[in-house]
């Protein structure tokens, strides 16, 4: 368990989303003031949707936001299970971030080709300003799953045999996800309790391999956090 994590334990998933949204917006103002742009990596899955809907209602300097994805499922771009479709409907189509600054993972091309293309995008983007991540019930994050081996030097991985459908995915690597000024984990729901306990007890899970220089912020609701 990373010693300098900041655990923000809140009563409900709505409070998790509100608090995380505030930090994401504050980080944007800071990054744009400091270096003129905000490089944000979006998380997949369902947990972040509440955060994205709140961001869509915010007033921000969208012209300087640059959007990346931590992972993507190898499905057609209009498939309801695509992380990019969820983020677009909940957030991106509602704010004025220039299309040219939204870097969708071309996962419809298949794992190998998409990972090769996205490797270049990530190489040009790092360090990120903010990375958002979820966590699965087995302690996976992005599409980094327990027991999967990846080449250390890759910035983006082709993923096969994912235990969480679909089987083929693309994921930014732990090394690249850790190359960020700030990082937020969004974890809600009783089904995450076991994985949280295992993570806190020091089990070698994919979430435990995400180790930025600065402390990570973990926004978690009461249902997911049972000490
Ligand atoms: C994905 C996600 C994955 C997700 C966790 C949590 O593509 O499935 O990137 O890592 O964040 O599985 O998913 P939920 O938020 O739906 O619980």
PDB file of C-alpha atoms in Angstrom, residues 4-197:
ATOM      1  CA  UNK A   4       1.540   8.579   1.009  1.00  0.00           C
ATOM      2  CA  UNK A   5      -1.966   8.008  -0.310  1.00  0.00           C
ATOM      3  CA  UNK A   6      -4.690  10.380   0.807  1.00  0.00           C
ATOM      4  CA  UNK A   7      -7.928   8.531   1.576  1.00  0.00           C
ATOM      5  CA  UNK A   8     -11.069  10.676   1.275  1.00  0.00           C
ATOM      6  CA  UNK A   9     -13.841   8.568   2.817  1.00  0.00           C
ATOM      7  CA  UNK A  10     -17.277   9.992   2.016  1.00  0.00           C
ATOM      8  CA  UNK A  11     -20.783   8.814   2.835  1.00  0.00           C
ATOM      9  CA  UNK A  12     -22.174   8.433  -0.690  1.00  0.00           C
ATOM     10  CA  UNK A  13     -21.051   8.007  -4.288  1.00  0.00           C
ATOM     11  CA  UNK A  14     -22.583  11.414  -5.037  1.00  0.00           C
ATOM     12  CA  UNK A  15     -20.294  13.022  -2.446  1.00  0.00           C
ATOM     13  CA  UNK A  16     -17.333  11.127  -3.960  1.00  0.00           C
ATOM     14  CA  UNK A  17     -18.165  12.535  -7.380  1.00  0.00           C
ATOM     15  CA  UNK A  18     -18.609  16.092  -6.080  1.00  0.00           C
ATOM     16  CA  UNK A  19     -15.319  16.100  -4.174  1.00  0.00           C
ATOM     17  CA  UNK A  20     -13.361  14.520  -7.022  1.00  0.00           C
ATOM     18  CA  UNK A  21     -14.865  16.964  -9.512  1.00  0.00           C
ATOM     19  CA  UNK A  22     -13.698  19.862  -7.362  1.00  0.00           C
ATOM     20  CA  UNK A  23     -10.115  18.562  -7.303  1.00  0.00           C
ATOM     21  CA  UNK A  24     -10.132  17.909 -11.066  1.00  0.00           C
ATOM     22  CA  UNK A  25     -11.252  21.494 -11.750  1.00  0.00           C
ATOM     23  CA  UNK A  26      -8.750  22.974  -9.274  1.00  0.00           C
ATOM     24  CA  UNK A  27      -5.957  20.954 -10.885  1.00  0.00           C
ATOM     25  CA  UNK A  28      -7.010  22.307 -14.285  1.00  0.00           C
ATOM     26  CA  UNK A  29      -6.769  25.925 -13.140  1.00  0.00           C
ATOM     27  CA  UNK A  30      -3.357  25.245 -11.603  1.00  0.00           C
ATOM     28  CA  UNK A  31      -1.979  23.447 -14.692  1.00  0.00           C
ATOM     29  CA  UNK A  32      -3.271  26.046 -17.156  1.00  0.00           C
ATOM     30  CA  UNK A  33      -1.827  28.845 -15.011  1.00  0.00           C
ATOM     31  CA  UNK A  34       1.509  27.048 -14.751  1.00  0.00           C
ATOM     32  CA  UNK A  35       1.996  25.748 -18.303  1.00  0.00           C
ATOM     33  CA  UNK A  36      -0.991  26.752 -20.450  1.00  0.00           C
ATOM     34  CA  UNK A  37      -2.653  23.350 -20.773  1.00  0.00           C
ATOM     35  CA  UNK A  38      -4.337  20.580 -18.743  1.00  0.00           C
ATOM     36  CA  UNK A  39      -3.610  16.993 -19.718  1.00  0.00           C
ATOM     37  CA  UNK A  40      -6.302  14.801 -18.160  1.00  0.00           C
ATOM     38  CA  UNK A  41      -6.562  11.014 -18.449  1.00  0.00           C
ATOM     39  CA  UNK A  42     -10.137   9.738 -18.124  1.00  0.00           C
ATOM     40  CA  UNK A  43     -11.060   6.522 -16.330  1.00  0.00           C
ATOM     41  CA  UNK A  44     -13.340   3.910 -17.848  1.00  0.00           C
ATOM     42  CA  UNK A  45     -16.061   1.788 -16.304  1.00  0.00           C
ATOM     43  CA  UNK A  46     -19.243   3.136 -14.701  1.00  0.00           C
ATOM     44  CA  UNK A  47     -17.992   4.841 -11.519  1.00  0.00           C
ATOM     45  CA  UNK A  48     -16.607   7.975 -13.206  1.00  0.00           C
ATOM     46  CA  UNK A  49     -19.856   8.782 -15.023  1.00  0.00           C
ATOM     47  CA  UNK A  50     -21.186  10.858 -12.080  1.00  0.00           C
ATOM     48  CA  UNK A  51     -17.949  12.883 -12.113  1.00  0.00           C
ATOM     49  CA  UNK A  52     -18.181  13.448 -15.885  1.00  0.00           C
ATOM     50  CA  UNK A  53     -21.773  14.673 -15.605  1.00  0.00           C
ATOM     51  CA  UNK A  54     -20.701  17.193 -12.941  1.00  0.00           C
ATOM     52  CA  UNK A  55     -17.748  18.351 -15.066  1.00  0.00           C
ATOM     53  CA  UNK A  56     -20.161  18.920 -17.963  1.00  0.00           C
ATOM     54  CA  UNK A  57     -21.995  21.492 -15.821  1.00  0.00           C
ATOM     55  CA  UNK A  58     -18.826  23.318 -14.765  1.00  0.00           C
ATOM     56  CA  UNK A  59     -17.354  26.503 -16.123  1.00  0.00           C
ATOM     57  CA  UNK A  60     -13.723  25.856 -17.094  1.00  0.00           C
ATOM     58  CA  UNK A  61     -11.104  26.982 -19.583  1.00  0.00           C
ATOM     59  CA  UNK A  62     -12.026  24.092 -21.886  1.00  0.00           C
ATOM     60  CA  UNK A  63      -9.939  25.395 -24.800  1.00  0.00           C
ATOM     61  CA  UNK A  64      -6.836  24.342 -22.864  1.00  0.00           C
ATOM     62  CA  UNK A  65      -7.977  20.893 -21.793  1.00  0.00           C
ATOM     63  CA  UNK A  66      -6.386  17.851 -23.479  1.00  0.00           C
ATOM     64  CA  UNK A  67      -8.174  14.529 -22.966  1.00  0.00           C
ATOM     65  CA  UNK A  68      -6.671  11.025 -22.944  1.00  0.00           C
ATOM     66  CA  UNK A  69      -8.069   7.639 -21.896  1.00  0.00           C
ATOM     67  CA  UNK A  70      -6.486   5.244 -19.417  1.00  0.00           C
ATOM     68  CA  UNK A  71      -7.859   2.305 -21.344  1.00  0.00           C
ATOM     69  CA  UNK A  72     -10.374   1.284 -23.981  1.00  0.00           C
ATOM     70  CA  UNK A  73     -12.235  -1.814 -24.949  1.00  0.00           C
ATOM     71  CA  UNK A  74     -11.697  -3.243 -28.438  1.00  0.00           C
ATOM     72  CA  UNK A  75     -15.221  -2.593 -29.676  1.00  0.00           C
ATOM     73  CA  UNK A  76     -16.703  -0.462 -32.488  1.00  0.00           C
ATOM     74  CA  UNK A  77     -16.643   3.257 -31.695  1.00  0.00           C
ATOM     75  CA  UNK A  78     -20.441   3.394 -31.338  1.00  0.00           C
ATOM     76  CA  UNK A  79     -20.679   0.366 -29.043  1.00  0.00           C
ATOM     77  CA  UNK A  80     -22.445   1.217 -25.771  1.00  0.00           C
ATOM     78  CA  UNK A  81     -19.615  -0.444 -23.801  1.00  0.00           C
ATOM     79  CA  UNK A  82     -16.904   1.843 -25.162  1.00  0.00           C
ATOM     80  CA  UNK A  83     -15.353   4.025 -22.465  1.00  0.00           C
ATOM     81  CA  UNK A  84     -15.049   6.825 -25.033  1.00  0.00           C
ATOM     82  CA  UNK A  85     -18.791   6.741 -25.772  1.00  0.00           C
ATOM     83  CA  UNK A  86     -19.692   7.017 -22.071  1.00  0.00           C
ATOM     84  CA  UNK A  87     -17.301   9.958 -21.592  1.00  0.00           C
ATOM     85  CA  UNK A  88     -18.569  11.672 -24.748  1.00  0.00           C
ATOM     86  CA  UNK A  89     -22.248  11.406 -23.839  1.00  0.00           C
ATOM     87  CA  UNK A  90     -21.763  12.347 -20.169  1.00  0.00           C
ATOM     88  CA  UNK A  91     -19.148  15.066 -20.626  1.00  0.00           C
ATOM     89  CA  UNK A  92     -17.166  15.740 -23.783  1.00  0.00           C
ATOM     90  CA  UNK A  93     -20.023  16.542 -26.179  1.00  0.00           C
ATOM     91  CA  UNK A  94     -21.348  19.074 -23.624  1.00  0.00           C
ATOM     92  CA  UNK A  95     -18.197  21.221 -23.288  1.00  0.00           C
ATOM     93  CA  UNK A  96     -16.014  23.133 -25.739  1.00  0.00           C
ATOM     94  CA  UNK A  97     -12.840  21.058 -25.633  1.00  0.00           C
ATOM     95  CA  UNK A  98     -11.465  21.165 -29.216  1.00  0.00           C
ATOM     96  CA  UNK A  99     -11.900  17.807 -30.997  1.00  0.00           C
ATOM     97  CA  UNK A 100      -8.195  17.939 -31.895  1.00  0.00           C
ATOM     98  CA  UNK A 101      -7.407  17.822 -28.175  1.00  0.00           C
ATOM     99  CA  UNK A 102      -9.401  14.662 -27.453  1.00  0.00           C
ATOM    100  CA  UNK A 103      -7.194  11.613 -27.972  1.00  0.00           C
ATOM    101  CA  UNK A 104      -9.472   8.593 -28.206  1.00  0.00           C
ATOM    102  CA  UNK A 105      -7.763   5.192 -28.188  1.00  0.00           C
ATOM    103  CA  UNK A 106      -8.489   3.657 -31.657  1.00  0.00           C
ATOM    104  CA  UNK A 107      -9.292   0.327 -30.001  1.00  0.00           C
ATOM    105  CA  UNK A 108     -11.652  -0.630 -32.841  1.00  0.00           C
ATOM    106  CA  UNK A 109      -8.448  -1.376 -34.798  1.00  0.00           C
ATOM    107  CA  UNK A 110      -7.599  -4.209 -32.406  1.00  0.00           C
ATOM    108  CA  UNK A 111      -5.190  -4.383 -29.472  1.00  0.00           C
ATOM    109  CA  UNK A 112      -1.823  -4.479 -31.277  1.00  0.00           C
ATOM    110  CA  UNK A 113      -2.386  -1.698 -33.787  1.00  0.00           C
ATOM    111  CA  UNK A 114      -4.237   0.536 -31.309  1.00  0.00           C
ATOM    112  CA  UNK A 115      -1.568   0.117 -28.625  1.00  0.00           C
ATOM    113  CA  UNK A 116       1.153   0.928 -31.164  1.00  0.00           C
ATOM    114  CA  UNK A 117      -0.655   4.101 -32.262  1.00  0.00           C
ATOM    115  CA  UNK A 118      -1.478   5.194 -28.716  1.00  0.00           C
ATOM    116  CA  UNK A 119       2.089   4.580 -27.537  1.00  0.00           C
ATOM    117  CA  UNK A 120       3.107   7.614 -29.614  1.00  0.00           C
ATOM    118  CA  UNK A 121       0.252   9.773 -28.272  1.00  0.00           C
ATOM    119  CA  UNK A 122       1.232   8.941 -24.684  1.00  0.00           C
ATOM    120  CA  UNK A 123       4.940   9.529 -25.371  1.00  0.00           C
ATOM    121  CA  UNK A 124       4.113  13.045 -26.554  1.00  0.00           C
ATOM    122  CA  UNK A 125       1.721  13.720 -23.681  1.00  0.00           C
ATOM    123  CA  UNK A 126       3.559  12.680 -20.503  1.00  0.00           C
ATOM    124  CA  UNK A 127       3.798  13.916 -17.858  1.00  0.00           C
ATOM    125  CA  UNK A 128       0.054  14.113 -17.396  1.00  0.00           C
ATOM    126  CA  UNK A 129      -1.462  16.692 -15.060  1.00  0.00           C
ATOM    127  CA  UNK A 130      -4.230  14.472 -13.722  1.00  0.00           C
ATOM    128  CA  UNK A 131      -5.015  10.778 -14.117  1.00  0.00           C
ATOM    129  CA  UNK A 132      -8.391   9.334 -13.122  1.00  0.00           C
ATOM    130  CA  UNK A 133      -8.616   5.617 -12.379  1.00  0.00           C
ATOM    131  CA  UNK A 134     -11.217   3.162 -11.157  1.00  0.00           C
ATOM    132  CA  UNK A 135     -10.595  -0.191  -9.531  1.00  0.00           C
ATOM    133  CA  UNK A 136     -12.174  -3.544 -10.277  1.00  0.00           C
ATOM    134  CA  UNK A 137     -13.256  -6.192  -7.764  1.00  0.00           C
ATOM    135  CA  UNK A 138     -10.007  -8.085  -8.416  1.00  0.00           C
ATOM    136  CA  UNK A 139      -7.841  -5.012  -7.879  1.00  0.00           C
ATOM    137  CA  UNK A 140      -7.362  -4.248 -11.563  1.00  0.00           C
ATOM    138  CA  UNK A 141      -7.136  -0.682 -12.772  1.00  0.00           C
ATOM    139  CA  UNK A 142      -7.458   0.659 -16.302  1.00  0.00           C
ATOM    140  CA  UNK A 143      -7.013  -2.611 -18.205  1.00  0.00           C
ATOM    141  CA  UNK A 144      -4.111  -3.808 -16.075  1.00  0.00           C
ATOM    142  CA  UNK A 145      -5.286  -7.145 -14.690  1.00  0.00           C
ATOM    143  CA  UNK A 146      -3.827  -9.454 -12.014  1.00  0.00           C
ATOM    144  CA  UNK A 147      -1.507 -12.072 -13.496  1.00  0.00           C
ATOM    145  CA  UNK A 148      -1.098 -10.286 -16.851  1.00  0.00           C
ATOM    146  CA  UNK A 149       2.480  -9.694 -17.985  1.00  0.00           C
ATOM    147  CA  UNK A 150       3.455  -6.648 -20.012  1.00  0.00           C
ATOM    148  CA  UNK A 151       6.732  -5.280 -21.347  1.00  0.00           C
ATOM    149  CA  UNK A 152       8.103  -2.792 -18.797  1.00  0.00           C
ATOM    150  CA  UNK A 153       9.147  -0.198 -21.363  1.00  0.00           C
ATOM    151  CA  UNK A 154       5.758   0.080 -23.081  1.00  0.00           C
ATOM    152  CA  UNK A 155       3.624   3.184 -22.570  1.00  0.00           C
ATOM    153  CA  UNK A 156       0.545   1.440 -23.964  1.00  0.00           C
ATOM    154  CA  UNK A 157      -0.252  -2.264 -23.840  1.00  0.00           C
ATOM    155  CA  UNK A 158      -2.289  -4.598 -26.028  1.00  0.00           C
ATOM    156  CA  UNK A 159      -4.465  -6.611 -23.619  1.00  0.00           C
ATOM    157  CA  UNK A 160      -5.855 -10.105 -24.323  1.00  0.00           C
ATOM    158  CA  UNK A 161      -7.987 -12.468 -22.262  1.00  0.00           C
ATOM    159  CA  UNK A 162      -9.291  -9.719 -20.018  1.00  0.00           C
ATOM    160  CA  UNK A 163     -11.293 -11.324 -17.163  1.00  0.00           C
ATOM    161  CA  UNK A 164     -13.685  -8.371 -17.521  1.00  0.00           C
ATOM    162  CA  UNK A 165     -15.408  -8.382 -20.932  1.00  0.00           C
ATOM    163  CA  UNK A 166     -14.543  -7.657 -23.623  1.00  0.00           C
ATOM    164  CA  UNK A 167     -11.458  -9.845 -23.733  1.00  0.00           C
ATOM    165  CA  UNK A 168      -9.416  -7.502 -25.930  1.00  0.00           C
ATOM    166  CA  UNK A 169      -8.467  -4.046 -24.735  1.00  0.00           C
ATOM    167  CA  UNK A 170      -5.783  -1.382 -24.804  1.00  0.00           C
ATOM    168  CA  UNK A 171      -4.329   0.097 -21.608  1.00  0.00           C
ATOM    169  CA  UNK A 172      -1.897   2.839 -20.795  1.00  0.00           C
ATOM    170  CA  UNK A 173       0.889   1.177 -18.772  1.00  0.00           C
ATOM    171  CA  UNK A 174       1.379   1.495 -15.016  1.00  0.00           C
ATOM    172  CA  UNK A 175       4.604   3.376 -15.725  1.00  0.00           C
ATOM    173  CA  UNK A 176       2.852   5.941 -17.953  1.00  0.00           C
ATOM    174  CA  UNK A 177      -0.206   6.239 -15.685  1.00  0.00           C
ATOM    175  CA  UNK A 178       2.200   6.970 -12.818  1.00  0.00           C
ATOM    176  CA  UNK A 179       3.851   9.752 -14.814  1.00  0.00           C
ATOM    177  CA  UNK A 180       1.444  12.419 -13.608  1.00  0.00           C
ATOM    178  CA  UNK A 181       1.363  15.380 -11.207  1.00  0.00           C
ATOM    179  CA  UNK A 182      -1.923  14.288  -9.642  1.00  0.00           C
ATOM    180  CA  UNK A 183      -3.864  11.021  -9.635  1.00  0.00           C
ATOM    181  CA  UNK A 184      -7.336  10.224  -8.338  1.00  0.00           C
ATOM    182  CA  UNK A 185      -8.818   6.787  -7.718  1.00  0.00           C
ATOM    183  CA  UNK A 186     -12.634   6.687  -7.756  1.00  0.00           C
ATOM    184  CA  UNK A 187     -13.935   3.693  -5.799  1.00  0.00           C
ATOM    185  CA  UNK A 188     -17.568   3.173  -4.755  1.00  0.00           C
ATOM    186  CA  UNK A 189     -19.831   0.262  -3.912  1.00  0.00           C
ATOM    187  CA  UNK A 190     -19.758  -2.676  -1.513  1.00  0.00           C
ATOM    188  CA  UNK A 191     -18.494  -4.951  -4.283  1.00  0.00           C
ATOM    189  CA  UNK A 192     -15.106  -3.194  -4.045  1.00  0.00           C
ATOM    190  CA  UNK A 193     -14.659  -3.841  -0.276  1.00  0.00           C
ATOM    191  CA  UNK A 194     -12.549  -6.980  -0.641  1.00  0.00           C
ATOM    192  CA  UNK A 195     -10.207  -5.444  -3.203  1.00  0.00           C
ATOM    193  CA  UNK A 196      -9.786  -2.331  -1.047  1.00  0.00           C
ATOM    194  CA  UNK A 197      -8.926  -4.485   1.982  1.00  0.00           C
TER     195      UNK A 197
END
